[in-house]
Amino acid sequence: MKFHPLSKMLLTLVICIVAIHVQADDIPIGQQNIALPKSWKFSIDPNNKGLSSGWQKSSFNDQGWESMKVPDNWDLHNE
């Protein structure tokens, strides 16, 4: 498909106009603070069955999982 040279010029002009009006202060920049719990519960999933077992659901019973203080180093718990 070929475009008319005037169409290419018009498209370039539109892109330039849009680029001029988008300024850095139009994009929110900053940090978001999130309060973390004092500990997280975790379990390894060597057989990759966590998703099918419903681990992601808030109603899942994670009572048998291990706890890790926040902050902590995951490598200390790596098996």
mmCIF file of C-alpha atoms in Angstrom:
data_model
loop_
_atom_site.group_PDB
_atom_site.id
_atom_site.type_symbol
_atom_site.label_atom_id
_atom_site.label_comp_id
_atom_site.label_asym_id
_atom_site.label_seq_id
_atom_site.Cartn_x
_atom_site.Cartn_y
_atom_site.Cartn_z
ATOM 1 C CA MET A 1 0.000 0.000 0.000
ATOM 2 C CA LYS A 2 1.415 3.372 -1.001
ATOM 3 C CA PHE A 3 0.585 6.631 0.668
ATOM 4 C CA HIS A 4 0.397 9.948 -1.094
ATOM 5 C CA PRO A 5 3.398 12.135 -0.133
ATOM 6 C CA LEU A 6 1.002 14.777 1.213
ATOM 7 C CA SER A 7 -0.585 12.154 3.535
ATOM 8 C CA LYS A 8 2.841 11.276 4.937
ATOM 9 C CA MET A 9 3.554 14.951 5.561
ATOM 10 C CA LEU A 10 0.189 15.469 7.274
ATOM 11 C CA LEU A 11 0.727 12.416 9.492
ATOM 12 C CA THR A 12 4.190 13.662 10.462
ATOM 13 C CA LEU A 13 2.725 17.057 11.348
ATOM 14 C CA VAL A 14 0.024 15.481 13.542
ATOM 15 C CA ILE A 15 2.612 13.365 15.373
ATOM 16 C CA CYS A 16 4.766 16.443 15.981
ATOM 17 C CA ILE A 17 1.813 18.449 17.324
ATOM 18 C CA VAL A 18 0.836 15.644 19.689
ATOM 19 C CA ALA A 19 4.446 15.256 20.849
ATOM 20 C CA ILE A 20 4.699 18.977 21.590
ATOM 21 C CA HIS A 21 1.588 18.917 23.783
ATOM 22 C CA VAL A 22 2.618 15.870 25.816
ATOM 23 C CA GLN A 23 4.966 17.126 28.505
ATOM 24 C CA ALA A 24 6.818 15.273 31.204
ATOM 25 C CA ASP A 25 4.624 16.812 33.898
ATOM 26 C CA ASP A 26 1.571 15.182 32.288
ATOM 27 C CA ILE A 27 2.898 11.792 33.395
ATOM 28 C CA PRO A 28 2.672 11.114 37.147
ATOM 29 C CA ILE A 29 6.046 10.345 38.672
ATOM 30 C CA GLY A 30 6.788 9.396 42.235
ATOM 31 C CA GLN A 31 6.676 6.729 44.828
ATOM 32 C CA GLN A 32 3.830 4.858 46.333
ATOM 33 C CA ASN A 33 4.172 3.693 49.913
ATOM 34 C CA ILE A 34 2.624 0.356 50.760
ATOM 35 C CA ALA A 35 2.464 -0.899 54.337
ATOM 36 C CA LEU A 36 3.709 -4.471 54.489
ATOM 37 C CA PRO A 37 2.684 -7.018 57.111
ATOM 38 C CA LYS A 38 5.295 -8.062 59.689
ATOM 39 C CA SER A 39 5.488 -11.520 58.146
ATOM 40 C CA TRP A 40 4.489 -13.317 54.965
ATOM 41 C CA LYS A 41 3.467 -16.936 54.625
ATOM 42 C CA PHE A 42 5.021 -18.942 51.828
ATOM 43 C CA SER A 43 5.345 -22.423 50.402
ATOM 44 C CA ILE A 44 7.395 -23.797 47.544
ATOM 45 C CA ASP A 45 5.581 -25.320 44.588
ATOM 46 C CA PRO A 46 7.948 -27.902 43.026
ATOM 47 C CA ASN A 47 5.146 -29.711 41.190
ATOM 48 C CA ASN A 48 3.586 -26.479 39.879
ATOM 49 C CA LYS A 49 0.154 -27.237 41.347
ATOM 50 C CA GLY A 50 -0.377 -24.007 43.316
ATOM 51 C CA LEU A 51 -2.544 -22.276 40.738
ATOM 52 C CA SER A 52 -4.776 -25.300 40.133
ATOM 53 C CA SER A 53 -5.041 -25.828 43.907
ATOM 54 C CA GLY A 54 -6.283 -22.279 44.439
ATOM 55 C CA TRP A 55 -3.281 -20.786 46.271
ATOM 56 C CA GLN A 56 -4.135 -17.368 44.802
ATOM 57 C CA LYS A 57 -7.589 -17.278 46.393
ATOM 58 C CA SER A 58 -8.080 -15.305 49.608
ATOM 59 C CA SER A 59 -10.118 -18.222 50.983
ATOM 60 C CA PHE A 60 -7.197 -20.681 50.600
ATOM 61 C CA ASN A 61 -6.069 -22.226 53.912
ATOM 62 C CA ASP A 62 -2.342 -21.470 54.234
ATOM 63 C CA GLN A 63 -2.119 -22.629 57.845
ATOM 64 C CA GLY A 64 0.608 -25.209 57.071
ATOM 65 C CA TRP A 65 2.832 -22.725 55.236
ATOM 66 C CA GLU A 66 6.067 -21.302 56.626
ATOM 67 C CA SER A 67 6.351 -17.689 57.792
ATOM 68 C CA MET A 68 9.043 -15.229 56.813
ATOM 69 C CA LYS A 69 9.615 -11.906 58.572
ATOM 70 C CA VAL A 70 9.521 -8.775 56.444
ATOM 71 C CA PRO A 71 12.130 -7.732 55.480
ATOM 72 C CA ASP A 72 14.087 -10.963 55.148
ATOM 73 C CA ASN A 73 16.251 -12.758 52.638
ATOM 74 C CA TRP A 74 14.517 -15.423 50.548
ATOM 75 C CA ASP A 75 17.839 -17.198 49.980
ATOM 76 C CA LEU A 76 17.866 -18.173 53.644
ATOM 77 C CA HIS A 77 14.683 -20.174 53.008
ATOM 78 C CA ASN A 78 15.581 -21.543 49.586
ATOM 79 C CA GLU A 79 15.426 -25.343 49.455
#
